Amino acid sequence: MSVTTSVWTPPPADEAELTDWLRAREPVTRAPGTGGWHVFGYTEVKEVLANHGAFSNAVVRPVPDDSPMRLYRTGNLTWMDPPRHRNLRGLVSQAFTPRWVSGLEPMVRETVGSFIDGLHGRDEVDFVREFASPVVATVIARMLGIPTKGQQLFQEWSRSLMTLADPSAEGNGLQKVLTLTQLAEAYLHRFIAQRRAAPTDDLTSKLIAAEIDGDRLGDDETAGLIALLMSTGQAATITLVNAMIVLGRHPDAVAELRARPELLDAAIDEVMRYRSETTRVERKTVRDVVIGGQLIPAGESVSVWIAAANRDPRVFEDPHVFDIERPHNPHIAFGHGIHYCLGAPLARLEIRIALRELLDSTLDFTIDPARTRLLDPRLMFGASEATVGFTWKEKQ
């Protein structure tokens, strides 16, 4: 098999430069030295994500027993391969059903409305800190049954996770994540014990009660799954922020959404395609495998570029144009294969309600680029800060 011989340059840290860099890549490329392999094409990315027999996720990020981040190891579906992944996902699916998620709509609407009421009349809002992040964290905490007094910890914990992809974060950003993760782990174990003793109808109780062939979740796995929910909840937070950034750059699309509310779901999908929250994921080959005509030996690291796949011109017409009426949009922002995001229905629900309520409550909004702090695009497209100026409608 041949190996790509085009000139390789490392992925740049600037967002605009990275977007151009992705456009120039071939579907499968080997980086020189120990740079591993990079997969950019839509078909090739889907092949990698679907082939868990050759591309393992379980060996990518080993976490030591004494690490403060051990909470993310046990019960973390994203770091597992079958058969444990299949069994654990089956247990979670028993509790986290689409029907159950759809029943959360009144709670999500109430949560969003409460935060909008608190911001109404403000000329400027730190959209990440004052709306997107706390809304998503509060929804997840309420869904889990976390009482009001415990929700502040979850909001702080959720917001701190963004610093892991923020190149301009203060030096103590990682330490804050570690500290809050340890506090959350201790809190969760106490809370899980309470729910085992006195179950309710919340998601935590449903996770505890889920059973397949006598197999149930232990406390560590339940806590790890809740941690996974909090960290993947960042996808909804960042996608909501990305929606404001992209729509702020496309006022014609905003006007169209106000005139034709039925386009909102398609607009959300286009935001996820155009500005994919997860830029790339990592895999490791456990055997020799051919992808896109390239032989990748066993033991190689593979970067799988979701953002590039979602702009592959072989699949998407005019891929670098933001079009909320795009007729064909099979994006893979939520992943593909066995690791497709379990929380996708909840994320869609949160984003749809939040954007609908914001559009209905305002006459106009603007994004200040000078006061938008972007995340490292080599990890994710998003922002840890985004100042939004609102022109509000009169309250009815």
Tab-separated table of C-alpha atoms in Angstrom:
chain	number	residue	atom	x	y	z
A	1	MET	CA	0.000	0.000	0.000
A	2	SER	CA	1.180	3.528	-0.747
A	3	VAL	CA	1.574	6.257	1.827
A	4	THR	CA	0.594	9.871	1.233
A	5	THR	CA	3.608	11.949	0.231
A	6	SER	CA	2.095	15.454	0.420
A	7	VAL	CA	3.919	17.976	2.572
A	8	TRP	CA	2.844	17.677	6.207
A	9	THR	CA	2.524	20.610	8.567
A	10	PRO	CA	1.228	20.335	12.149
A	11	PRO	CA	-2.355	21.497	12.783
A	12	PRO	CA	-2.279	25.228	13.624
A	13	ALA	CA	-3.732	26.628	16.848
A	14	ASP	CA	-5.512	29.530	15.141
A	15	GLU	CA	-9.133	28.714	14.286
A	16	ALA	CA	-9.217	30.309	10.828
A	17	GLU	CA	-5.836	28.800	9.952
A	18	LEU	CA	-6.947	25.360	11.150
A	19	THR	CA	-10.067	25.544	8.973
A	20	ASP	CA	-7.871	26.268	5.935
A	21	TRP	CA	-5.444	23.527	7.011
A	22	LEU	CA	-8.256	20.975	7.138
A	23	ARG	CA	-9.376	21.940	3.629
A	24	ALA	CA	-5.939	21.070	2.222
A	25	ARG	CA	-5.707	17.561	3.684
A	26	GLU	CA	-6.017	14.261	1.854
A	27	PRO	CA	-8.514	11.710	3.264
A	28	VAL	CA	-5.845	9.672	5.097
A	29	THR	CA	-2.402	11.066	5.907
A	30	ARG	CA	0.599	9.878	7.872
A	31	ALA	CA	2.458	12.520	9.865
A	32	PRO	CA	6.258	12.250	9.926
A	33	GLY	CA	8.154	10.960	12.934
A	34	THR	CA	5.868	9.932	15.797
A	35	GLY	CA	2.968	12.102	14.617
A	36	GLY	CA	0.780	9.083	13.912
A	37	TRP	CA	-1.996	8.995	11.356
A	38	HIS	CA	-4.732	11.507	10.570
A	39	VAL	CA	-8.063	10.689	8.943
A	40	PHE	CA	-9.985	13.581	7.335
A	41	GLY	CA	-12.397	12.173	4.737
A	42	TYR	CA	-16.064	11.652	5.633
A	43	THR	CA	-16.251	8.049	4.422
A	44	GLU	CA	-12.894	7.196	5.980
A	45	VAL	CA	-13.786	8.800	9.327
A	46	LYS	CA	-17.032	6.820	9.478
A	47	GLU	CA	-15.090	3.648	8.658
A	48	VAL	CA	-12.719	4.227	11.571
A	49	LEU	CA	-15.500	5.052	14.023
A	50	ALA	CA	-17.503	1.994	12.978
A	51	ASN	CA	-14.567	-0.440	13.096
A	52	HIS	CA	-14.064	-0.851	16.843
A	53	GLY	CA	-12.405	-4.200	16.212
A	54	ALA	CA	-9.389	-2.519	14.603
A	55	PHE	CA	-9.523	0.957	16.146
A	56	SER	CA	-9.634	0.811	19.922
A	57	ASN	CA	-10.734	3.584	22.246
A	58	ALA	CA	-9.942	1.679	25.430
A	59	VAL	CA	-6.165	2.069	25.171
A	60	VAL	CA	-6.059	5.761	24.339
A	61	ARG	CA	-6.128	7.339	27.801
A	62	PRO	CA	-5.077	5.101	30.707
A	63	VAL	CA	-5.875	6.756	34.053
A	64	PRO	CA	-3.824	5.710	37.127
A	65	ASP	CA	-5.609	4.499	40.270
A	66	ASP	CA	-4.317	7.455	42.289
A	67	SER	CA	-5.261	10.096	39.714
A	68	PRO	CA	-7.809	12.742	40.769
A	69	MET	CA	-9.397	12.059	37.363
A	70	ARG	CA	-10.074	8.383	38.129
A	71	LEU	CA	-13.767	9.294	38.263
A	72	TYR	CA	-13.674	9.464	34.456
A	73	ARG	CA	-12.227	5.963	34.123
A	74	THR	CA	-14.853	3.694	35.686
A	75	GLY	CA	-18.144	3.792	33.839
A	76	ASN	CA	-16.779	5.994	31.053
A	77	LEU	CA	-18.325	4.569	27.893
A	78	THR	CA	-16.128	6.688	25.632
A	79	TRP	CA	-12.992	4.878	26.839
A	80	MET	CA	-14.386	1.344	26.490
A	81	ASP	CA	-14.492	-1.342	23.838
A	82	PRO	CA	-16.911	-4.286	23.634
A	83	PRO	CA	-17.993	-6.408	25.368
A	84	ARG	CA	-18.023	-4.191	28.474
A	85	HIS	CA	-19.059	-1.171	26.422
A	86	ARG	CA	-22.033	-3.063	24.990
A	87	ASN	CA	-23.186	-4.294	28.402
A	88	LEU	CA	-22.768	-0.942	30.118
A	89	ARG	CA	-24.419	1.003	27.298
A	90	GLY	CA	-27.323	-1.427	27.464
A	91	LEU	CA	-27.772	-0.692	31.161
A	92	VAL	CA	-27.673	3.058	30.560
A	93	SER	CA	-30.092	2.769	27.632
A	94	GLN	CA	-32.659	1.144	29.927
A	95	ALA	CA	-32.750	4.320	31.996
A	96	PHE	CA	-31.947	6.976	29.399
A	97	THR	CA	-34.695	6.221	26.873
A	98	PRO	CA	-35.827	8.692	24.180
A	99	ARG	CA	-39.317	8.644	25.695
A	100	TRP	CA	-37.946	9.526	29.120
A	101	VAL	CA	-35.828	12.325	27.634
A	102	SER	CA	-38.834	13.773	25.780
A	103	GLY	CA	-40.636	13.921	29.121
A	104	LEU	CA	-37.947	16.326	30.346
A	105	GLU	CA	-39.140	19.099	28.014
A	106	PRO	CA	-41.224	20.976	30.637
A	107	MET	CA	-38.272	20.973	33.054
A	108	VAL	CA	-35.848	22.131	30.346
A	109	ARG	CA	-38.260	24.877	29.278
A	110	GLU	CA	-38.689	26.010	32.891
A	111	THR	CA	-34.914	26.057	33.460
A	112	VAL	CA	-34.227	28.026	30.275
A	113	GLY	CA	-37.041	30.455	31.042
A	114	SER	CA	-35.729	31.068	34.544
A	115	PHE	CA	-32.267	32.015	33.274
A	116	ILE	CA	-33.690	34.219	30.506
A	117	ASP	CA	-35.864	36.018	33.055
A	118	GLY	CA	-32.740	36.702	35.094
A	119	LEU	CA	-30.969	38.220	32.087
A	120	HIS	CA	-33.892	40.121	30.573
A	121	GLY	CA	-33.141	43.804	30.149
A	122	ARG	CA	-29.360	43.398	30.353
A	123	ASP	CA	-27.559	45.061	27.434
A	124	GLU	CA	-24.615	42.651	27.605
A	125	VAL	CA	-24.295	39.087	28.825
A	126	ASP	CA	-21.344	36.729	29.246
A	127	PHE	CA	-23.227	34.094	27.305
A	128	VAL	CA	-21.099	31.141	28.395
A	129	ARG	CA	-20.865	31.874	32.113
A	130	GLU	CA	-24.310	33.382	32.619
A	131	PHE	CA	-26.465	31.294	30.311
A	132	ALA	CA	-25.189	28.355	28.245
A	133	SER	CA	-23.045	26.614	30.860
A	134	PRO	CA	-25.365	26.992	33.891
A	135	VAL	CA	-28.481	26.115	31.873
A	136	VAL	CA	-27.012	22.811	30.663
A	137	ALA	CA	-25.450	21.961	34.044
A	138	THR	CA	-28.708	22.722	35.860
A	139	VAL	CA	-30.744	20.579	33.459
A	140	ILE	CA	-28.378	17.636	33.959
A	141	ALA	CA	-28.320	18.092	37.742
A	142	ARG	CA	-32.124	18.265	37.932
A	143	MET	CA	-32.415	15.248	35.640
A	144	LEU	CA	-30.139	13.304	37.985
A	145	GLY	CA	-32.150	14.429	41.011
A	146	ILE	CA	-29.387	16.584	42.504
A	147	PRO	CA	-31.060	18.926	45.030
A	148	THR	CA	-30.875	22.685	44.540
A	149	LYS	CA	-28.148	23.162	47.148
A	150	GLY	CA	-25.893	20.731	45.268
A	151	GLN	CA	-26.435	22.232	41.819
A	152	GLN	CA	-23.944	25.069	42.349
A	153	LEU	CA	-21.107	22.527	42.603
A	154	PHE	CA	-22.242	20.956	39.331
A	155	GLN	CA	-22.367	24.340	37.605
A	156	GLU	CA	-18.821	25.181	38.744
A	157	TRP	CA	-17.564	21.709	37.850
A	158	SER	CA	-19.136	21.854	34.399
A	159	ARG	CA	-17.728	25.320	33.675
A	160	SER	CA	-14.242	24.324	34.851
A	161	LEU	CA	-14.051	21.517	32.291
A	162	MET	CA	-13.843	24.101	29.516
A	163	THR	CA	-10.448	25.250	30.778
A	164	LEU	CA	-8.975	21.961	29.532
A	165	ALA	CA	-9.400	23.280	25.964
A	166	ASP	CA	-8.792	26.966	26.709
A	167	PRO	CA	-5.257	28.006	25.659
A	168	SER	CA	-5.585	31.335	27.480
A	169	ALA	CA	-6.846	29.887	30.766
A	170	GLU	CA	-5.038	30.843	33.936
A	171	GLY	CA	-2.274	28.541	35.130
A	172	ASN	CA	-4.397	27.136	37.938
A	173	GLY	CA	-7.157	26.060	35.529
A	174	LEU	CA	-6.188	22.378	35.593
A	175	GLN	CA	-5.865	22.393	39.373
A	176	LYS	CA	-9.379	23.812	39.632
A	177	VAL	CA	-10.693	20.989	37.440
A	178	LEU	CA	-8.940	18.409	39.626
A	179	THR	CA	-10.209	19.955	42.860
A	180	LEU	CA	-13.807	20.237	41.655
A	181	THR	CA	-13.702	16.700	40.234
A	182	GLN	CA	-12.622	15.338	43.617
A	183	LEU	CA	-15.361	17.321	45.383
A	184	ALA	CA	-17.905	16.071	42.854
A	185	GLU	CA	-16.748	12.459	43.268
A	186	ALA	CA	-17.212	12.613	47.037
A	187	TYR	CA	-20.611	14.282	46.628
A	188	LEU	CA	-21.759	11.723	44.053
A	189	HIS	CA	-20.864	8.732	46.211
A	190	ARG	CA	-22.878	10.188	49.098
A	191	PHE	CA	-25.772	10.954	46.778
A	192	ILE	CA	-25.723	7.494	45.149
A	193	ALA	CA	-25.815	5.880	48.601
A	194	GLN	CA	-28.868	7.996	49.441
A	195	ARG	CA	-30.628	6.940	46.252
A	196	ARG	CA	-29.853	3.260	46.840
A	197	ALA	CA	-31.504	3.575	50.240
A	198	ALA	CA	-34.444	5.667	49.023
A	199	PRO	CA	-34.911	5.594	45.226
A	200	THR	CA	-37.071	8.124	43.370
A	201	ASP	CA	-37.986	8.551	39.695
A	202	ASP	CA	-34.816	10.492	38.773
A	203	LEU	CA	-32.097	9.280	36.405
A	204	THR	CA	-29.701	8.336	39.212
A	205	SER	CA	-32.288	5.956	40.675
A	206	LYS	CA	-32.980	4.534	37.213
A	207	LEU	CA	-29.260	3.899	36.637
A	208	ILE	CA	-28.998	2.127	39.985
A	209	ALA	CA	-32.033	-0.055	39.202
A	210	ALA	CA	-31.049	-0.951	35.614
A	211	GLU	CA	-30.234	-4.650	35.161
A	212	ILE	CA	-29.233	-6.959	32.301
A	213	ASP	CA	-28.851	-10.694	33.039
A	214	GLY	CA	-28.227	-9.932	36.694
A	215	ASP	CA	-25.587	-7.319	35.880
A	216	ARG	CA	-26.037	-3.972	37.630
A	217	LEU	CA	-23.960	-0.825	37.953
A	218	GLY	CA	-21.710	-0.459	40.979
A	219	ASP	CA	-21.284	2.853	42.772
A	220	ASP	CA	-18.031	3.650	40.946
A	221	GLU	CA	-19.598	2.950	37.551
A	222	THR	CA	-22.686	4.999	38.396
A	223	ALA	CA	-20.512	7.916	39.523
A	224	GLY	CA	-18.377	7.567	36.394
A	225	LEU	CA	-21.430	7.632	34.156
A	226	ILE	CA	-22.689	10.772	35.870
A	227	ALA	CA	-19.252	12.344	35.351
A	228	LEU	CA	-19.483	11.357	31.689
A	229	LEU	CA	-22.886	13.038	31.461
A	230	MET	CA	-21.436	16.222	32.915
A	231	SER	CA	-18.427	16.252	30.591
A	232	THR	CA	-20.414	15.364	27.469
A	233	GLY	CA	-22.958	17.973	28.525
A	234	GLN	CA	-20.273	20.380	27.397
A	235	ALA	CA	-21.266	19.402	23.849
A	236	ALA	CA	-24.656	21.039	24.363
A	237	THR	CA	-23.073	24.049	26.076
A	238	ILE	CA	-20.496	24.612	23.353
A	239	THR	CA	-22.922	23.918	20.508
A	240	LEU	CA	-25.261	26.526	21.983
A	241	VAL	CA	-22.356	28.986	22.140
A	242	ASN	CA	-21.333	28.040	18.601
A	243	ALA	CA	-24.885	28.670	17.421
A	244	MET	CA	-24.737	32.216	18.774
A	245	ILE	CA	-21.307	32.784	17.207
A	246	VAL	CA	-22.340	31.454	13.791
A	247	LEU	CA	-25.761	33.122	13.774
A	248	GLY	CA	-24.144	36.366	14.902
A	249	ARG	CA	-22.051	36.208	11.723
A	250	HIS	CA	-25.102	35.392	9.566
A	251	PRO	CA	-27.884	37.883	10.373
A	252	ASP	CA	-29.849	36.795	7.294
A	253	ALA	CA	-30.143	33.313	8.819
A	254	VAL	CA	-31.406	34.825	12.082
A	255	ALA	CA	-34.068	36.789	10.200
A	256	GLU	CA	-35.100	33.609	8.389
A	257	LEU	CA	-35.391	31.711	11.696
A	258	ARG	CA	-37.574	34.440	13.167
A	259	ALA	CA	-39.828	34.341	10.100
A	260	ARG	CA	-39.820	30.538	9.743
A	261	PRO	CA	-39.458	28.846	13.156
A	262	GLU	CA	-39.816	25.431	11.542
A	263	LEU	CA	-36.240	25.783	10.232
A	264	LEU	CA	-34.736	25.728	13.722
A	265	ASP	CA	-33.935	21.998	13.865
A	266	ALA	CA	-32.217	22.172	10.471
A	267	ALA	CA	-30.312	25.268	11.598
A	268	ILE	CA	-29.044	23.433	14.685
A	269	ASP	CA	-27.842	20.550	12.507
A	270	GLU	CA	-26.087	23.023	10.219
A	271	VAL	CA	-24.347	24.661	13.188
A	272	MET	CA	-23.124	21.228	14.296
A	273	ARG	CA	-21.845	20.453	10.803
A	274	TYR	CA	-20.340	23.863	10.060
A	275	ARG	CA	-18.735	24.375	13.473
A	276	SER	CA	-18.363	20.881	14.930
A	277	GLU	CA	-17.895	21.048	18.694
A	278	THR	CA	-15.599	18.001	18.768
A	279	THR	CA	-12.838	18.713	16.275
A	280	ARG	CA	-11.278	15.265	16.494
A	281	VAL	CA	-11.213	12.049	18.515
A	282	GLU	CA	-8.368	9.616	19.059
A	283	ARG	CA	-8.080	5.902	18.356
A	284	LYS	CA	-5.292	3.313	18.369
A	285	THR	CA	-4.955	0.428	15.953
A	286	VAL	CA	-4.910	-3.019	17.540
A	287	ARG	CA	-4.131	-4.758	14.229
A	288	ASP	CA	-3.030	-3.849	10.724
A	289	VAL	CA	-5.903	-2.203	8.871
A	290	VAL	CA	-6.459	-0.522	5.507
A	291	ILE	CA	-8.363	2.780	5.425
A	292	GLY	CA	-8.722	4.898	2.307
A	293	GLY	CA	-6.156	2.788	0.494
A	294	GLN	CA	-3.556	3.292	3.230
A	295	LEU	CA	-2.144	0.476	5.353
A	296	ILE	CA	-2.033	1.547	9.001
A	297	PRO	CA	0.029	-0.901	11.091
A	298	ALA	CA	-1.015	-2.152	14.515
A	299	GLY	CA	-0.090	0.034	17.478
A	300	GLU	CA	-0.430	3.356	15.642
A	301	SER	CA	-2.158	6.452	17.022
A	302	VAL	CA	-4.929	7.767	14.782
A	303	SER	CA	-6.499	11.234	14.941
A	304	VAL	CA	-10.011	11.148	13.507
A	305	TRP	CA	-11.035	14.646	12.366
A	306	ILE	CA	-14.807	15.052	12.771
A	307	ALA	CA	-14.617	18.721	11.744
A	308	ALA	CA	-12.960	17.824	8.437
A	309	ALA	CA	-15.405	15.002	7.701
A	310	ASN	CA	-18.318	17.380	8.197
A	311	ARG	CA	-16.897	19.634	5.469
A	312	ASP	CA	-15.941	16.943	2.972
A	313	PRO	CA	-16.877	18.278	-0.504
A	314	ARG	CA	-17.451	14.698	-1.650
A	315	VAL	CA	-20.508	14.620	0.648
A	316	PHE	CA	-21.576	18.216	1.300
A	317	GLU	CA	-22.254	20.695	-1.503
A	318	ASP	CA	-20.519	24.030	-0.839
A	319	PRO	CA	-19.263	22.657	2.500
A	320	HIS	CA	-17.748	25.934	3.684
A	321	VAL	CA	-21.033	27.816	3.303
A	322	PHE	CA	-23.416	28.063	6.281
A	323	ASP	CA	-26.849	27.131	4.912
A	324	ILE	CA	-29.776	26.491	7.277
A	325	GLU	CA	-31.804	25.128	4.336
A	326	ARG	CA	-29.149	22.598	3.309
A	327	PRO	CA	-31.132	19.726	1.743
A	328	HIS	CA	-28.627	16.971	2.586
A	329	ASN	CA	-26.833	17.121	5.930
A	330	PRO	CA	-25.692	13.710	7.233
A	331	HIS	CA	-23.196	15.271	9.661
A	332	ILE	CA	-21.456	13.146	12.286
A	333	ALA	CA	-21.014	15.768	14.999
A	334	PHE	CA	-22.505	13.325	17.528
A	335	GLY	CA	-20.177	10.552	16.392
A	336	HIS	CA	-20.884	7.298	14.594
A	337	GLY	CA	-21.022	3.618	15.456
A	338	ILE	CA	-21.070	2.205	18.971
A	339	HIS	CA	-19.821	5.477	20.460
A	340	TYR	CA	-22.612	7.596	18.967
A	341	CYS	CA	-23.551	10.071	21.689
A	342	LEU	CA	-26.220	8.636	23.997
A	343	GLY	CA	-27.049	12.159	25.110
A	344	ALA	CA	-27.789	13.433	21.586
A	345	PRO	CA	-31.597	13.623	22.094
A	346	LEU	CA	-31.126	15.599	25.320
A	347	ALA	CA	-28.572	17.933	23.722
A	348	ARG	CA	-30.913	18.619	20.808
A	349	LEU	CA	-33.781	19.306	23.217
A	350	GLU	CA	-31.718	21.739	25.300
A	351	ILE	CA	-30.327	23.611	22.294
A	352	ARG	CA	-33.678	23.824	20.503
A	353	ILE	CA	-35.539	25.191	23.526
A	354	ALA	CA	-32.749	27.617	24.460
A	355	LEU	CA	-32.467	29.080	20.951
A	356	ARG	CA	-36.236	29.233	20.468
A	357	GLU	CA	-36.735	31.077	23.759
A	358	LEU	CA	-33.876	33.479	23.015
A	359	LEU	CA	-35.226	34.266	19.549
A	360	ASP	CA	-38.725	34.777	20.951
A	361	SER	CA	-37.474	37.039	23.771
A	362	THR	CA	-35.225	39.338	21.739
A	363	LEU	CA	-35.394	41.712	18.811
A	364	ASP	CA	-31.705	41.445	18.001
A	365	PHE	CA	-28.363	40.190	19.308
A	366	THR	CA	-24.727	40.787	18.417
A	367	ILE	CA	-21.478	38.993	19.255
A	368	ASP	CA	-18.391	41.009	20.195
A	369	PRO	CA	-15.408	39.209	18.550
A	370	ALA	CA	-12.940	41.184	20.688
A	371	ARG	CA	-14.578	39.767	23.810
A	372	THR	CA	-14.895	36.186	22.611
A	373	ARG	CA	-12.275	33.801	23.996
A	374	LEU	CA	-12.003	30.843	21.644
A	375	LEU	CA	-11.008	27.351	22.727
A	376	ASP	CA	-8.081	25.486	21.182
A	377	PRO	CA	-9.559	24.420	17.817
A	378	ARG	CA	-7.254	21.404	17.672
A	379	LEU	CA	-9.451	20.005	20.455
A	380	MET	CA	-12.818	21.644	19.864
A	381	PHE	CA	-14.489	24.569	18.177
A	382	GLY	CA	-16.052	26.704	20.876
A	383	ALA	CA	-15.508	29.552	23.292
A	384	SER	CA	-15.015	29.843	27.043
A	385	GLU	CA	-16.210	33.460	26.962
A	386	ALA	CA	-18.541	35.212	24.528
A	387	THR	CA	-20.032	38.637	25.192
A	388	VAL	CA	-23.451	38.937	23.577
A	389	GLY	CA	-25.351	42.200	23.247
A	390	PHE	CA	-29.146	41.798	23.383
A	391	THR	CA	-32.039	44.014	22.372
A	392	TRP	CA	-34.941	42.591	24.372
A	393	LYS	CA	-38.639	42.566	23.612
A	394	GLU	CA	-40.996	44.050	26.166
A	395	LYS	CA	-42.146	41.423	28.648
A	396	GLN	CA	-45.745	40.377	28.064
